[in-house]
């Protein structure tokens, strides 16, 4: 999965677990960029009486790198607070919730948003992402992060309990969209999962159902099964002017302008020490430390070896050169020929470092590789979701993004509906190698490489939204039942 339970330690800490990051020029407001960071994976909607919520003891951040060194220049920080309205009831809600201010919602959650900008001291540049004492406004190694509060006491919506408790969920969600200074908009709350993947098949010894007749342990070809269908996540969505993100706040001069490219990643941090009081309540102390991060989908999930996954989650993208060997010589590229005997002879014979994957995942794609496109951030190797903000939204998006000829899609940022699993599978299988090595011809099977899923998370009755926050409304607890593979799940409203 994109980054759901991708490392041993974070799999035991779902409240701090990044699942997906999206960054795209807003289709309905093309002078803005929408940034979305999802957390808390694999939520069954019927999870009462203690439904999922953001962690009060977690600091959530979305980072922007615009200076080419893979260090955060701008960070949006989110901190959450929760209160209990009626301490004498076990109920999440004591009646229908028709407005997010209703006292029938017994456990409302609010949050603050701050914008932090990187300072450069006389001792050298520093990474805002490393400043895990941000919450107190402090700096790191002598630098000070400039901090501006954009909003406080902003209300989340409740989770989608069911038709009696949350009878008009779209209206509740709309009330939780807040305007911030400077033309910014924010939302934080539960949404329907948008990532789709045949996780059960892929982790059953790398089986791709459409190709499994060619697998080392063959079986009849079949349609992929979306293992995330009908599940929810918690999303932090932020829409800001393009000039809020570019270096110096400039409007880029065009696609080729280096100032047009930004790098994006999200993170979650916890206090270093946690302990229980004598009354059993958890207390925390010490500086904040990063426990999870995410940019490109599947990076830690598929490329980083098991023993290094937790370490990868803790370090800054600016340190990713030490993981570059796993991109240049990915384990999956060697597994495909072994798992599908005879299907990938050219890939099996290719021994050069994978410069195509390094460009896609570690540096961005330079000018001249793809006609009319670049999202190059420099030679510093780092896992960043790179977006060229000068490329306008596509009227009819292709879910295969740049691989499908749509320059507004992944790996140029990532849109909600992009089929990132198929794109990355095809890339690892050799589809993108001719861009950097014209002597290589992809194997004949590569056009068919896919996990065989489609976005069955979004349905005709509950589609992806065409406006902010774009993700579909969450599935309701009462409405949830057994979901037939690739059938429409019961609807949330």
XYZ file of C-alpha atoms in Angstrom:
493
model
C 0.000 0.000 0.000
C 1.106 3.589 -0.497
C 2.289 4.006 3.086
C -0.222 2.108 5.192
C 1.525 0.187 7.990
C 4.725 0.352 5.937
C 7.201 0.000 8.810
C 7.173 -2.182 11.930
C 7.082 0.601 14.534
C 4.594 2.901 12.815
C 2.279 -0.047 12.121
C 1.689 -0.036 15.888
C 0.998 3.710 15.948
C -1.742 4.350 13.369
C -2.639 7.826 14.664
C 0.805 9.042 13.540
C 0.967 6.958 10.357
C 1.123 8.902 7.067
C -0.815 6.971 4.432
C -0.792 9.196 1.327
C 0.336 12.628 0.196
C -1.208 14.519 -2.706
C -0.047 17.760 -4.327
C -1.642 19.237 -7.446
C -2.616 22.503 -9.069
C -6.266 22.918 -8.097
C -8.473 22.127 -11.120
C -11.164 24.625 -10.118
C -8.710 27.282 -8.853
C -5.596 27.013 -11.043
C -3.830 29.871 -9.264
C -3.672 27.657 -6.160
C -2.111 24.353 -5.128
C -3.921 21.757 -3.043
C -1.877 19.761 -0.531
C -3.403 16.718 1.191
C -1.821 14.504 3.832
C -3.746 11.446 5.006
C -3.225 9.626 8.293
C -4.723 6.726 10.296
C -4.969 3.893 7.752
C -7.548 1.166 7.207
C -10.398 2.661 9.220
C -13.488 0.486 9.340
C -16.334 3.008 9.454
C -18.232 1.108 12.172
C -15.513 1.696 14.761
C -17.561 2.970 17.717
C -17.890 3.841 20.459
C -14.354 5.263 20.322
C -14.069 6.347 16.729
C -10.781 7.364 15.109
C -9.547 10.936 15.542
C -6.324 12.933 15.163
C -3.828 12.526 18.003
C -3.575 15.319 20.560
C -0.016 14.198 21.239
C 1.011 14.209 17.568
C 2.213 17.200 15.569
C 1.277 16.859 11.903
C 3.162 18.787 9.232
C 3.177 19.389 5.480
C 6.594 20.565 4.250
C 7.572 22.485 1.125
C 11.112 22.476 -0.250
C 11.757 25.144 -2.871
C 15.504 25.823 -2.669
C 16.941 22.633 -4.156
C 18.591 21.169 -1.043
C 15.702 18.918 0.103
C 15.301 20.891 3.319
C 11.925 22.304 4.264
C 11.640 26.009 3.476
C 7.954 26.277 4.388
C 6.051 24.084 6.821
C 2.365 24.060 7.683
C 1.886 22.657 11.167
C -1.310 21.210 12.647
C -1.966 20.512 16.330
C -5.234 19.059 17.639
C -7.191 19.317 20.887
C -10.132 17.231 22.050
C -12.719 17.850 24.758
C -15.536 15.858 26.286
C -18.828 17.739 26.519
C -20.620 15.311 28.835
C -18.231 13.242 30.976
C -21.087 11.119 32.361
C -21.907 9.273 29.121
C -20.038 6.628 27.150
C -21.560 7.882 23.900
C -19.685 9.619 21.076
C -22.898 11.545 20.419
C -26.038 11.880 22.509
C -28.350 12.704 19.605
C -28.248 13.700 15.947
C -25.363 15.974 14.975
C -26.713 18.492 12.475
C -24.034 21.158 12.937
C -20.419 20.814 14.006
C -21.177 23.136 16.952
C -23.960 20.882 18.313
C -23.566 19.861 21.956
C -24.905 16.418 21.011
C -21.408 15.712 19.683
C -19.722 14.603 22.874
C -16.111 14.573 21.681
C -15.473 17.546 19.376
C -11.976 18.127 18.070
C -10.389 21.453 17.158
C -6.990 22.380 15.772
C -4.561 25.160 15.046
C -2.645 25.869 11.830
C 0.729 27.595 11.757
C 2.996 28.498 8.857
C 6.723 28.247 9.528
C 9.444 29.518 7.242
C 13.052 28.451 7.281
C 15.649 30.846 8.618
C 19.248 30.840 7.432
C 21.749 31.672 10.128
C 25.338 32.700 9.751
C 26.229 29.120 10.694
C 24.642 27.705 7.571
C 21.272 26.588 6.348
C 19.058 24.416 8.457
C 16.161 22.130 7.766
C 12.815 23.237 9.102
C 11.720 19.616 9.116
C 14.389 18.821 11.710
C 13.113 21.491 14.094
C 10.904 19.170 16.089
C 10.624 21.788 18.793
C 8.540 23.857 16.345
C 5.549 23.579 18.606
C 7.222 25.947 20.991
C 8.384 28.154 18.144
C 12.014 27.341 18.740
C 14.707 26.642 16.219
C 17.305 23.954 15.729
C 21.055 24.206 16.108
C 20.923 27.987 16.478
C 18.348 28.734 13.774
C 14.899 30.175 14.384
C 11.864 29.069 12.448
C 9.658 32.066 11.717
C 6.215 31.079 12.896
C 2.846 32.625 12.038
C -0.445 31.330 13.392
C -2.973 31.139 10.534
C -5.906 29.788 12.515
C -6.890 28.536 15.959
C -9.866 26.639 17.394
C -10.815 25.412 13.940
C -13.388 22.634 14.191
C -13.149 19.213 12.586
C -16.309 17.410 11.537
C -17.342 14.303 13.468
C -16.805 10.926 11.883
C -19.652 9.557 9.789
C -21.467 7.514 12.424
C -24.660 6.776 10.481
C -27.955 8.230 9.227
C -29.388 8.828 12.713
C -26.287 10.377 14.235
C -24.914 12.272 11.217
C -27.996 12.560 8.957
C -26.468 15.049 6.497
C -22.760 14.373 6.441
C -21.915 16.554 3.400
C -23.365 19.549 5.253
C -21.245 18.790 8.329
C -18.122 18.477 6.172
C -18.901 21.781 4.438
C -19.087 23.533 7.818
C -15.588 22.241 8.577
C -13.996 23.977 5.572
C -12.344 27.080 6.988
C -10.945 30.149 5.268
C -7.529 31.316 6.465
C -5.682 34.600 5.877
C -3.917 35.105 2.558
C -6.451 33.275 0.369
C -5.822 29.914 2.061
C -8.412 27.234 2.836
C -8.154 24.286 5.222
C -10.036 21.122 6.152
C -9.151 18.412 8.659
C -11.340 15.389 9.243
C -12.455 11.966 8.115
C -12.692 11.197 4.387
C -13.122 8.131 2.213
C -9.911 6.346 1.304
C -8.842 7.286 -2.232
C -5.832 5.008 -2.670
C -6.572 1.742 -4.440
C -4.436 -1.386 -4.676
C -4.721 -5.173 -4.734
C -2.749 -5.432 -1.525
C -3.785 -9.031 -0.777
C -2.479 -10.293 -4.099
C 0.701 -8.212 -4.237
C 1.845 -9.374 -0.815
C 1.033 -12.981 -1.673
C 4.464 -13.449 -3.256
C 4.122 -10.581 -5.701
C 1.102 -11.812 -7.605
C -0.524 -9.420 -10.071
C -3.924 -10.973 -10.767
C -4.065 -9.939 -14.462
C -0.683 -11.665 -15.002
C -0.828 -14.464 -12.459
C -1.095 -17.164 -15.121
C 2.592 -16.339 -15.791
C 3.548 -16.396 -12.097
C 6.006 -18.951 -10.745
C 2.996 -20.395 -8.888
C 0.400 -19.912 -11.631
C -3.311 -19.301 -11.327
C -5.986 -18.131 -13.732
C -5.949 -14.455 -14.636
C -8.446 -12.353 -12.706
C -9.565 -8.814 -12.072
C -7.687 -7.102 -9.255
C -9.403 -6.688 -5.897
C -9.190 -3.260 -4.291
C -8.350 -4.079 -0.688
C -9.017 -0.517 0.543
C -12.554 -0.251 -0.781
C -15.082 0.989 1.756
C -12.461 2.218 4.262
C -11.790 5.700 5.624
C -8.778 7.839 6.566
C -8.256 11.150 8.326
C -7.175 13.949 5.997
C -5.497 17.295 6.389
C -6.170 19.335 3.254
C -4.795 22.776 2.539
C -5.333 24.971 -0.517
C -2.961 27.918 -0.891
C -1.935 30.381 -3.606
C 0.927 29.187 -5.787
C 2.967 32.166 -4.619
C 2.642 30.883 -1.045
C 4.911 27.978 -2.003
C 7.447 29.200 -4.565
C 10.820 30.544 -3.539
C 10.570 34.276 -2.961
C 6.812 34.092 -3.555
C 7.280 34.525 -7.301
C 4.892 33.612 -10.084
C 6.851 31.164 -12.280
C 7.695 32.303 -15.791
C 6.783 28.946 -17.364
C 7.327 25.217 -17.178
C 11.101 25.529 -17.693
C 11.496 28.042 -14.862
C 13.315 26.349 -11.936
C 11.150 28.401 -9.578
C 8.104 26.500 -10.858
C 9.103 23.282 -9.069
C 8.430 22.560 -5.428
C 9.076 19.422 -3.367
C 6.440 18.234 -0.895
C 6.365 15.752 1.947
C 4.368 15.236 5.130
C 5.433 14.088 8.571
C 4.175 13.251 12.041
C 6.113 13.837 15.250
C 5.718 12.770 18.861
C 7.338 13.895 22.114
C 10.427 11.893 22.939
C 9.204 10.581 26.308
C 5.840 9.042 27.191
C 4.833 7.637 30.561
C 1.745 6.811 32.622
C 0.691 8.764 35.688
C -0.500 6.903 38.787
C -4.056 7.516 37.589
C -3.271 5.695 34.327
C -3.328 8.776 32.091
C -0.560 9.173 29.532
C 1.858 12.066 29.897
C 4.473 13.225 27.399
C 7.592 15.344 27.691
C 10.813 16.223 25.915
C 11.461 17.477 22.377
C 9.426 16.371 19.385
C 10.881 13.642 17.188
C 9.685 12.617 13.746
C 8.143 9.138 13.692
C 6.677 9.068 10.190
C 7.162 10.788 6.839
C 5.910 10.341 3.302
C 6.248 11.843 -0.156
C 6.254 9.498 -3.165
C 3.817 6.611 -2.826
C 5.303 3.183 -2.067
C 8.839 4.500 -1.452
C 9.278 3.114 2.049
C 6.720 0.375 1.424
C 8.487 -1.265 -1.520
C 12.038 0.088 -1.852
C 13.431 0.324 1.687
C 14.445 -2.992 3.314
C 12.615 -4.113 6.445
C 15.489 -3.449 8.840
C 15.792 0.203 7.750
C 12.129 1.212 7.435
C 11.780 2.660 10.934
C 15.063 4.549 10.582
C 13.939 5.953 7.214
C 10.773 7.283 8.856
C 12.827 9.236 11.384
C 15.296 11.057 9.123
C 14.930 14.064 6.872
C 14.634 13.717 3.070
C 17.922 15.611 2.853
C 19.601 12.414 4.120
C 18.103 10.152 1.468
C 21.325 9.725 -0.493
C 22.134 6.897 1.920
C 19.084 5.039 0.561
C 19.779 5.760 -3.121
C 21.140 2.269 -3.771
C 17.679 0.828 -3.146
C 16.320 3.029 -5.946
C 19.192 2.452 -8.352
C 19.046 -1.324 -7.815
C 15.493 -1.998 -6.615
C 14.752 -5.428 -5.207
C 11.415 -5.545 -7.044
C 13.120 -5.197 -10.446
C 15.028 -8.404 -9.687
C 11.974 -10.163 -8.266
C 9.779 -9.648 -11.327
C 11.895 -11.864 -13.628
C 12.169 -14.458 -10.861
C 8.448 -14.503 -10.086
C 7.374 -14.400 -13.744
C 9.817 -16.759 -15.516
C 10.447 -15.802 -19.115
C 8.233 -12.701 -18.988
C 10.975 -10.128 -18.315
C 14.154 -11.307 -20.118
C 15.346 -7.795 -21.027
C 14.753 -6.479 -17.522
C 16.617 -9.481 -16.092
C 19.604 -8.764 -18.334
C 19.768 -5.051 -17.490
C 22.631 -4.408 -15.063
C 23.047 -0.623 -15.135
C 21.848 1.544 -12.244
C 18.236 2.630 -12.730
C 18.751 6.266 -13.693
C 15.074 6.526 -14.675
C 13.874 5.646 -11.171
C 16.448 7.972 -9.627
C 15.070 10.832 -11.734
C 11.448 10.018 -10.931
C 11.902 9.505 -7.196
C 15.097 11.220 -6.045
C 15.862 14.325 -8.127
C 12.933 15.037 -10.397
C 12.985 14.771 -14.176
C 15.329 17.253 -15.893
C 14.457 19.289 -18.963
C 14.836 17.332 -22.213
C 13.776 13.906 -20.936
C 10.028 14.366 -21.513
C 8.923 16.919 -24.101
C 7.519 20.084 -22.514
C 8.126 18.882 -18.974
C 10.536 19.084 -16.055
C 10.197 18.832 -12.299
C 13.891 18.808 -11.453
C 14.835 20.087 -8.002
C 18.588 19.654 -8.267
C 21.165 16.975 -7.676
C 20.355 16.438 -3.985
C 18.797 12.984 -3.763
C 15.613 13.003 -1.706
C 12.202 11.401 -1.606
C 9.993 14.384 -2.414
C 6.723 14.635 -4.289
C 7.807 17.124 -6.950
C 5.251 19.420 -8.554
C 5.738 21.857 -11.429
C 3.133 24.474 -10.561
C 3.347 26.071 -14.027
C 1.676 23.045 -15.633
C -2.081 23.709 -15.677
C -4.684 21.112 -14.699
C -5.824 18.706 -17.401
C -9.430 18.985 -18.576
C -9.723 15.203 -18.953
C -7.080 13.651 -16.682
C -5.369 10.384 -17.561
C -4.978 8.251 -14.428
C -1.535 7.099 -15.666
C -0.217 10.662 -15.421
C 3.035 11.403 -17.237
C 3.346 7.751 -18.356
C -0.030 8.200 -20.067
C 0.941 11.536 -21.638
C -0.790 13.687 -19.008
C 1.876 16.048 -17.640
C -0.366 17.288 -14.819
C -0.354 13.869 -13.131
C 2.033 11.687 -11.152
C 5.000 11.876 -10.905
C 4.314 15.563 -11.446
C 2.860 15.875 -7.983
C 0.011 13.474 -7.388
C -3.710 13.845 -7.990
C -6.302 11.971 -5.974
C -7.347 9.699 -8.865
C -3.876 8.920 -10.251
C -3.223 5.172 -10.521
C 0.132 5.356 -8.791
C 0.448 1.591 -8.246
C 0.223 0.836 -11.963
C 2.503 3.777 -12.832
C 5.228 2.648 -10.433
C 4.879 -1.032 -11.353
C 5.330 -0.160 -15.026
C 8.306 2.069 -14.215
C 10.054 -0.618 -12.153
C 9.300 -3.140 -14.916
C 11.230 -0.968 -17.384
C 8.628 1.219 -19.086
C 10.531 4.427 -18.295
C 14.057 3.150 -18.936
C 14.155 4.222 -22.643
C 13.794 7.849 -21.514
C 17.316 7.740 -20.098
C 18.754 4.743 -21.953
C 17.563 4.535 -25.600
C 19.380 1.217 -25.999
C 16.826 -0.507 -23.767
C 13.578 -1.915 -25.136
C 10.942 -2.817 -22.524
C 9.749 -6.415 -22.383
C 6.621 -7.202 -24.382
C 4.606 -7.841 -21.231
C 5.199 -4.353 -19.753
C 2.063 -2.694 -21.246
C -0.022 -5.296 -19.386
C 1.749 -4.792 -16.046
C -0.788 -3.602 -13.477
C -2.412 -4.804 -10.290
C -5.771 -4.712 -12.069
C -7.643 -2.420 -9.687
C -9.619 0.720 -10.336
C -10.806 3.409 -7.970
C -13.835 1.557 -6.606
C -13.530 3.662 -3.440
C -15.374 6.436 -5.260
C -18.827 5.527 -6.507
C -21.594 7.113 -8.534
C -23.432 8.027 -5.327
C -20.297 9.192 -3.530
C -17.787 10.414 -6.123
C -14.566 12.287 -5.676
C -15.455 15.940 -5.258
C -14.716 18.444 -8.014
C -13.942 21.114 -5.414
C -11.905 21.303 -2.207
C -11.171 19.036 -0.353
C -11.668 16.737 -3.398
C -11.703 13.465 -1.449
C -15.077 11.711 -1.236
C -17.166 11.808 1.925
C -16.353 9.056 4.414
C -18.294 5.826 4.535
C -20.836 5.648 7.338
C -20.598 3.193 10.182
C -24.245 2.111 10.145
C -24.263 1.718 6.366
C -21.144 -0.429 6.288
C -21.474 -4.138 5.616
C -19.561 -6.879 3.905
C -18.175 -5.425 0.683
C -18.190 -7.598 -2.426
C -14.864 -7.248 -4.296
C -15.082 -4.467 -6.890
C -18.756 -3.870 -6.131
C -20.023 -0.511 -4.930
C -19.870 -0.362 -1.133
C -22.849 0.932 0.803
C -23.007 4.671 0.654
C -22.089 7.126 3.377
C -25.050 9.528 3.280
